[in-house]
């Protein structure tokens, strides 16, 4: 293992040495004869300080208990432990751009360590209320369904909720592609409990797309101890705060996956012997999540806009992890397995997703009214699906049949080919402006596409493409659903 001591600068010249008295997996008890290290101090043991421990509790006047941030193979009772004299640090500065790091700020992209960087503590307080901006502004993504029905807030937090395999990471990757191309800010991707394959693929994709120059990646992989996965989010936030506060740039912080942060905290809580709360979650889950989320804010110098993937265990939105995360978000994008099975991508459920920005004062009267009408049309269609399944479309009134026709065309128009899935679908990705998306929805609700086949609106950008496809009769068909197919 490379010597982490070489990466993390030493805090103090006075050496405080203790010794290991107990090793229980990742939980280490250390005895100090004179001075007890403060909470969150880093301790180092093993050859070259390769085993790193973070102090989480002072048990009595002589003993501390910590959690290992690295594997503990080779650690034994009686081994000396050195107090580093300070907390975990993260590198900040222009030198970290286009690089990939682990929780210790060590490069994992096989390139030399960045030069000209400062090291800052990962434990920072949120910005005070006096520095926060109260101005609400829309953050365009170029994805029709999100911009029209659940617009994101600049400097806000949006969650991507969904079970396994419904497209959270694909949607995040698409947003990086769209944002870095359009905005002049910095993107920071934080992988908490990521598969190493996903990290490698994302790095290669961003490199090929030419957006890596304004991007930083920080990873705490699945196979790493819970301590490393628990702290990698704080390390990424420290980097984001540097670009916001020192460089005065807007930052897009993408976290995949916030549930893994909660899960790592749950593992640490169990290892530390805390009494579990409902469904086995840690009793301090709300506090731990708040300490991370409240640092993501819009201030007078810049904004950190965060989009977070949230794995929902068993697709249950009442799970405590999902409920606690919901409370911090200004928008929530819920991904639906049913829509994914119908071939409607992105598989966002428009009726379960919401945004606090969807008010007439922020969006304007036209956008707000249109959004309400789209939701009402889709909700009516959802209510009629059972009748259609039992009796058939013919038994509906003429008015209801028109509602179904509009809703099905809206559903297909709100699908979109992604740049990041071109190699799988063979369809060129589309970036759609908010004006084009609103105009398309207005045309469909005004029955301008009543005589067009539904497939003409599937996987297109603006409605101009539907008219073009209809003339040339080039349609991409969607699988017919049971209800109304």
mmCIF file of N, CA and C in Angstrom, residues 414-485:
data_model
loop_
_atom_site.group_PDB
_atom_site.id
_atom_site.type_symbol
_atom_site.label_atom_id
_atom_site.label_comp_id
_atom_site.label_asym_id
_atom_site.label_seq_id
_atom_site.Cartn_x
_atom_site.Cartn_y
_atom_site.Cartn_z
ATOM 1 N N UNK A 414 -42.187 13.434 -24.124
ATOM 2 C CA UNK A 414 -41.294 13.703 -22.990
ATOM 3 C C UNK A 414 -40.196 12.645 -22.834
ATOM 4 N N UNK A 415 -40.092 11.711 -23.776
ATOM 5 C CA UNK A 415 -38.915 10.834 -23.830
ATOM 6 C C UNK A 415 -37.824 11.584 -24.597
ATOM 7 N N UNK A 416 -36.598 11.123 -24.469
ATOM 8 C CA UNK A 416 -35.493 11.859 -25.081
ATOM 9 C C UNK A 416 -34.276 10.961 -25.246
ATOM 10 N N UNK A 417 -33.640 10.964 -26.423
ATOM 11 C CA UNK A 417 -32.397 10.193 -26.571
ATOM 12 C C UNK A 417 -31.239 10.914 -25.876
ATOM 13 N N UNK A 418 -30.411 10.164 -25.144
ATOM 14 C CA UNK A 418 -29.310 10.749 -24.378
ATOM 15 C C UNK A 418 -27.990 10.621 -25.119
ATOM 16 N N UNK A 419 -27.124 11.591 -24.911
ATOM 17 C CA UNK A 419 -25.778 11.537 -25.491
ATOM 18 C C UNK A 419 -24.994 10.361 -24.908
ATOM 19 N N UNK A 420 -25.208 10.086 -23.614
ATOM 20 C CA UNK A 420 -24.413 9.053 -22.942
ATOM 21 C C UNK A 420 -24.873 7.635 -23.278
ATOM 22 N N UNK A 421 -26.001 7.496 -23.983
ATOM 23 C CA UNK A 421 -26.458 6.141 -24.354
ATOM 24 C C UNK A 421 -26.429 5.918 -25.862
ATOM 25 N N UNK A 422 -25.783 6.829 -26.595
ATOM 26 C CA UNK A 422 -25.726 6.698 -28.062
ATOM 27 C C UNK A 422 -25.179 5.349 -28.510
ATOM 28 N N UNK A 423 -24.129 4.872 -27.787
ATOM 29 C CA UNK A 423 -23.501 3.609 -28.199
ATOM 30 C C UNK A 423 -24.427 2.415 -28.017
ATOM 31 N N UNK A 424 -25.437 2.529 -27.120
ATOM 32 C CA UNK A 424 -26.360 1.415 -26.885
ATOM 33 C C UNK A 424 -27.599 1.504 -27.770
ATOM 34 N N UNK A 425 -28.101 2.740 -27.975
ATOM 35 C CA UNK A 425 -29.371 2.903 -28.696
ATOM 36 C C UNK A 425 -29.174 3.172 -30.187
ATOM 37 N N UNK A 426 -28.005 3.693 -30.547
ATOM 38 C CA UNK A 426 -27.777 4.067 -31.944
ATOM 39 C C UNK A 426 -28.485 5.355 -32.321
ATOM 40 N N UNK A 427 -29.110 6.030 -31.317
ATOM 41 C CA UNK A 427 -29.800 7.303 -31.582
ATOM 42 C C UNK A 427 -28.955 8.457 -31.091
ATOM 43 N N UNK A 428 -28.855 9.510 -31.879
ATOM 44 C CA UNK A 428 -28.056 10.662 -31.492
ATOM 45 C C UNK A 428 -28.723 11.403 -30.342
ATOM 46 N N UNK A 429 -27.918 11.795 -29.326
ATOM 47 C CA UNK A 429 -28.445 12.504 -28.160
ATOM 48 C C UNK A 429 -28.989 13.865 -28.535
ATOM 49 N N UNK A 430 -29.976 14.345 -27.750
ATOM 50 C CA UNK A 430 -30.615 15.635 -28.028
ATOM 51 C C UNK A 430 -30.597 16.516 -26.774
ATOM 52 N N UNK A 431 -30.250 17.776 -26.977
ATOM 53 C CA UNK A 431 -30.322 18.784 -25.913
ATOM 54 C C UNK A 431 -31.465 19.718 -26.309
ATOM 55 N N UNK A 432 -32.497 19.819 -25.476
ATOM 56 C CA UNK A 432 -33.700 20.572 -25.862
ATOM 57 C C UNK A 432 -33.853 21.789 -24.957
ATOM 58 N N UNK A 433 -34.022 22.962 -25.561
ATOM 59 C CA UNK A 433 -34.208 24.184 -24.769
ATOM 60 C C UNK A 433 -35.581 24.160 -24.107
ATOM 61 N N UNK A 434 -35.714 24.917 -23.026
ATOM 62 C CA UNK A 434 -36.989 24.976 -22.302
ATOM 63 C C UNK A 434 -38.097 25.513 -23.208
ATOM 64 N N UNK A 435 -37.796 26.496 -24.037
ATOM 65 C CA UNK A 435 -38.799 27.093 -24.931
ATOM 66 C C UNK A 435 -39.318 26.050 -25.918
ATOM 67 N N UNK A 436 -38.419 25.243 -26.503
ATOM 68 C CA UNK A 436 -38.838 24.187 -27.443
ATOM 69 C C UNK A 436 -39.702 23.141 -26.751
ATOM 70 N N UNK A 437 -39.326 22.790 -25.519
ATOM 71 C CA UNK A 437 -40.083 21.778 -24.769
ATOM 72 C C UNK A 437 -41.486 22.284 -24.444
ATOM 73 N N UNK A 438 -41.593 23.543 -24.003
ATOM 74 C CA UNK A 438 -42.909 24.126 -23.668
ATOM 75 C C UNK A 438 -43.783 24.241 -24.919
ATOM 76 N N UNK A 439 -43.174 24.681 -26.012
ATOM 77 C CA UNK A 439 -43.924 24.829 -27.266
ATOM 78 C C UNK A 439 -44.472 23.472 -27.722
ATOM 79 N N UNK A 440 -43.663 22.419 -27.632
ATOM 80 C CA UNK A 440 -44.096 21.075 -28.024
ATOM 81 C C UNK A 440 -45.277 20.598 -27.194
ATOM 82 N N UNK A 441 -45.215 20.830 -25.881
ATOM 83 C CA UNK A 441 -46.322 20.414 -24.995
ATOM 84 C C UNK A 441 -47.596 21.194 -25.318
ATOM 85 N N UNK A 442 -47.454 22.480 -25.610
ATOM 86 C CA UNK A 442 -48.616 23.314 -25.972
ATOM 87 C C UNK A 442 -49.287 22.786 -27.246
ATOM 88 N N UNK A 443 -48.462 22.416 -28.231
ATOM 89 C CA UNK A 443 -49.007 21.890 -29.490
ATOM 90 C C UNK A 443 -49.793 20.603 -29.253
ATOM 91 N N UNK A 444 -49.253 19.711 -28.404
ATOM 92 C CA UNK A 444 -49.919 18.419 -28.147
ATOM 93 C C UNK A 444 -51.221 18.643 -27.386
ATOM 94 N N UNK A 445 -51.195 19.519 -26.377
ATOM 95 C CA UNK A 445 -52.419 19.793 -25.611
ATOM 96 C C UNK A 445 -53.456 20.523 -26.468
ATOM 97 N N UNK A 446 -52.994 21.241 -27.492
ATOM 98 C CA UNK A 446 -53.914 21.930 -28.404
ATOM 99 C C UNK A 446 -54.370 21.041 -29.555
ATOM 100 N N UNK A 447 -54.085 19.736 -29.471
ATOM 101 C CA UNK A 447 -54.506 18.716 -30.455
ATOM 102 C C UNK A 447 -53.926 18.935 -31.857
ATOM 103 N N UNK A 448 -52.782 19.613 -31.929
ATOM 104 C CA UNK A 448 -52.151 19.814 -33.243
ATOM 105 C C UNK A 448 -51.558 18.510 -33.788
ATOM 106 N N UNK A 449 -51.293 17.554 -32.893
ATOM 107 C CA UNK A 449 -50.695 16.283 -33.323
ATOM 108 C C UNK A 449 -51.691 15.124 -33.228
ATOM 109 N N UNK A 450 -52.980 15.485 -33.220
ATOM 110 C CA UNK A 450 -54.028 14.471 -33.062
ATOM 111 C C UNK A 450 -53.981 13.432 -34.182
ATOM 112 N N UNK A 451 -53.645 13.858 -35.398
ATOM 113 C CA UNK A 451 -53.642 12.946 -36.539
ATOM 114 C C UNK A 451 -52.275 12.305 -36.790
ATOM 115 N N UNK A 452 -51.312 12.636 -35.947
ATOM 116 C CA UNK A 452 -49.974 12.037 -36.080
ATOM 117 C C UNK A 452 -49.931 10.733 -35.285
ATOM 118 N N UNK A 453 -49.221 9.722 -35.755
ATOM 119 C CA UNK A 453 -49.078 8.516 -34.935
ATOM 120 C C UNK A 453 -48.252 8.825 -33.681
ATOM 121 N N UNK A 454 -48.530 8.108 -32.591
ATOM 122 C CA UNK A 454 -47.802 8.336 -31.334
ATOM 123 C C UNK A 454 -46.298 8.169 -31.526
ATOM 124 N N UNK A 455 -45.920 7.219 -32.369
ATOM 125 C CA UNK A 455 -44.498 6.914 -32.554
ATOM 126 C C UNK A 455 -43.728 8.072 -33.181
ATOM 127 N N UNK A 456 -44.439 9.020 -33.819
ATOM 128 C CA UNK A 456 -43.757 10.173 -34.421
ATOM 129 C C UNK A 456 -43.162 11.074 -33.346
ATOM 130 N N UNK A 457 -43.716 10.989 -32.120
ATOM 131 C CA UNK A 457 -43.254 11.851 -31.025
ATOM 132 C C UNK A 457 -42.269 11.149 -30.102
ATOM 133 N N UNK A 458 -42.004 9.876 -30.357
ATOM 134 C CA UNK A 458 -41.153 9.081 -29.458
ATOM 135 C C UNK A 458 -39.667 9.322 -29.743
ATOM 136 N N UNK A 459 -38.894 9.562 -28.679
ATOM 137 C CA UNK A 459 -37.436 9.734 -28.759
ATOM 138 C C UNK A 459 -37.024 10.814 -29.775
ATOM 139 N N UNK A 460 -37.608 12.005 -29.596
ATOM 140 C CA UNK A 460 -37.212 13.131 -30.456
ATOM 141 C C UNK A 460 -36.791 14.299 -29.572
ATOM 142 N N UNK A 461 -36.269 15.353 -30.185
ATOM 143 C CA UNK A 461 -35.949 16.572 -29.457
ATOM 144 C C UNK A 461 -37.146 17.501 -29.484
ATOM 145 N N UNK A 462 -37.185 18.439 -30.430
ATOM 146 C CA UNK A 462 -38.312 19.366 -30.553
ATOM 147 C C UNK A 462 -39.400 18.749 -31.447
ATOM 148 N N UNK A 463 -40.590 19.362 -31.439
ATOM 149 C CA UNK A 463 -41.703 18.829 -32.243
ATOM 150 C C UNK A 463 -41.457 18.981 -33.736
ATOM 151 N N UNK A 464 -40.534 19.855 -34.119
ATOM 152 C CA UNK A 464 -40.216 20.004 -35.544
ATOM 153 C C UNK A 464 -39.742 18.668 -36.125
ATOM 154 N N UNK A 465 -39.069 17.860 -35.298
ATOM 155 C CA UNK A 465 -38.598 16.546 -35.746
ATOM 156 C C UNK A 465 -39.771 15.605 -36.012
ATOM 157 N N UNK A 466 -40.839 15.734 -35.222
ATOM 158 C CA UNK A 466 -42.019 14.874 -35.405
ATOM 159 C C UNK A 466 -42.656 15.163 -36.760
ATOM 160 N N UNK A 467 -42.737 16.439 -37.104
ATOM 161 C CA UNK A 467 -43.319 16.805 -38.401
ATOM 162 C C UNK A 467 -42.455 16.267 -39.539
ATOM 163 N N UNK A 468 -41.143 16.321 -39.328
ATOM 164 C CA UNK A 468 -40.205 15.821 -40.338
ATOM 165 C C UNK A 468 -40.332 14.303 -40.488
ATOM 166 N N UNK A 469 -40.429 13.603 -39.317
ATOM 167 C CA UNK A 469 -40.555 12.139 -39.329
ATOM 168 C C UNK A 469 -41.867 11.704 -39.977
ATOM 169 N N UNK A 470 -42.907 12.512 -39.706
ATOM 170 C CA UNK A 470 -44.218 12.157 -40.251
ATOM 171 C C UNK A 470 -44.219 12.264 -41.774
ATOM 172 N N UNK A 471 -43.517 13.291 -42.304
ATOM 173 C CA UNK A 471 -43.436 13.440 -43.759
ATOM 174 C C UNK A 471 -42.662 12.296 -44.393
ATOM 175 N N UNK A 472 -41.548 11.907 -43.730
ATOM 176 C CA UNK A 472 -40.715 10.842 -44.304
ATOM 177 C C UNK A 472 -41.141 9.452 -43.831
ATOM 178 N N UNK A 473 -42.142 9.419 -42.898
ATOM 179 C CA UNK A 473 -42.677 8.167 -42.350
ATOM 180 C C UNK A 473 -41.578 7.308 -41.707
ATOM 181 N N UNK A 474 -40.654 7.976 -41.004
ATOM 182 C CA UNK A 474 -39.605 7.268 -40.254
ATOM 183 C C UNK A 474 -39.977 7.323 -38.785
ATOM 184 N N UNK A 475 -40.549 6.239 -38.266
ATOM 185 C CA UNK A 475 -40.995 6.230 -36.872
ATOM 186 C C UNK A 475 -40.220 5.187 -36.076
ATOM 187 N N UNK A 476 -39.946 5.539 -34.796
ATOM 188 C CA UNK A 476 -39.392 4.562 -33.846
ATOM 189 C C UNK A 476 -40.546 4.139 -32.969
ATOM 190 N N UNK A 477 -40.889 2.887 -32.955
ATOM 191 C CA UNK A 477 -42.086 2.460 -32.218
ATOM 192 C C UNK A 477 -41.751 2.138 -30.785
ATOM 193 N N UNK A 478 -42.732 2.433 -29.897
ATOM 194 C CA UNK A 478 -42.591 2.051 -28.486
ATOM 195 C C UNK A 478 -43.374 0.762 -28.278
ATOM 196 N N UNK A 479 -42.977 -0.035 -27.270
ATOM 197 C CA UNK A 479 -43.755 -1.226 -26.958
ATOM 198 C C UNK A 479 -45.155 -0.832 -26.558
ATOM 199 N N UNK A 480 -46.161 -1.557 -27.028
ATOM 200 C CA UNK A 480 -47.539 -1.228 -26.660
ATOM 201 C C UNK A 480 -47.796 -1.679 -25.235
ATOM 202 N N UNK A 481 -48.383 -0.784 -24.439
ATOM 203 C CA UNK A 481 -48.689 -1.142 -23.056
ATOM 204 C C UNK A 481 -50.042 -1.847 -22.992
ATOM 205 N N UNK A 482 -50.261 -2.572 -21.896
ATOM 206 C CA UNK A 482 -51.522 -3.301 -21.750
ATOM 207 C C UNK A 482 -52.709 -2.352 -21.673
ATOM 208 N N UNK A 483 -52.481 -1.221 -20.930
ATOM 209 C CA UNK A 483 -53.575 -0.256 -20.777
ATOM 210 C C UNK A 483 -53.594 0.685 -21.962
ATOM 211 N N UNK A 484 -54.551 0.506 -22.811
ATOM 212 C CA UNK A 484 -54.733 1.419 -23.916
ATOM 213 C C UNK A 484 -53.781 1.166 -25.066
ATOM 214 N N UNK A 485 -53.062 0.007 -25.082
ATOM 215 C CA UNK A 485 -52.138 -0.225 -26.173
ATOM 216 C C UNK A 485 -52.834 -0.848 -27.279
#
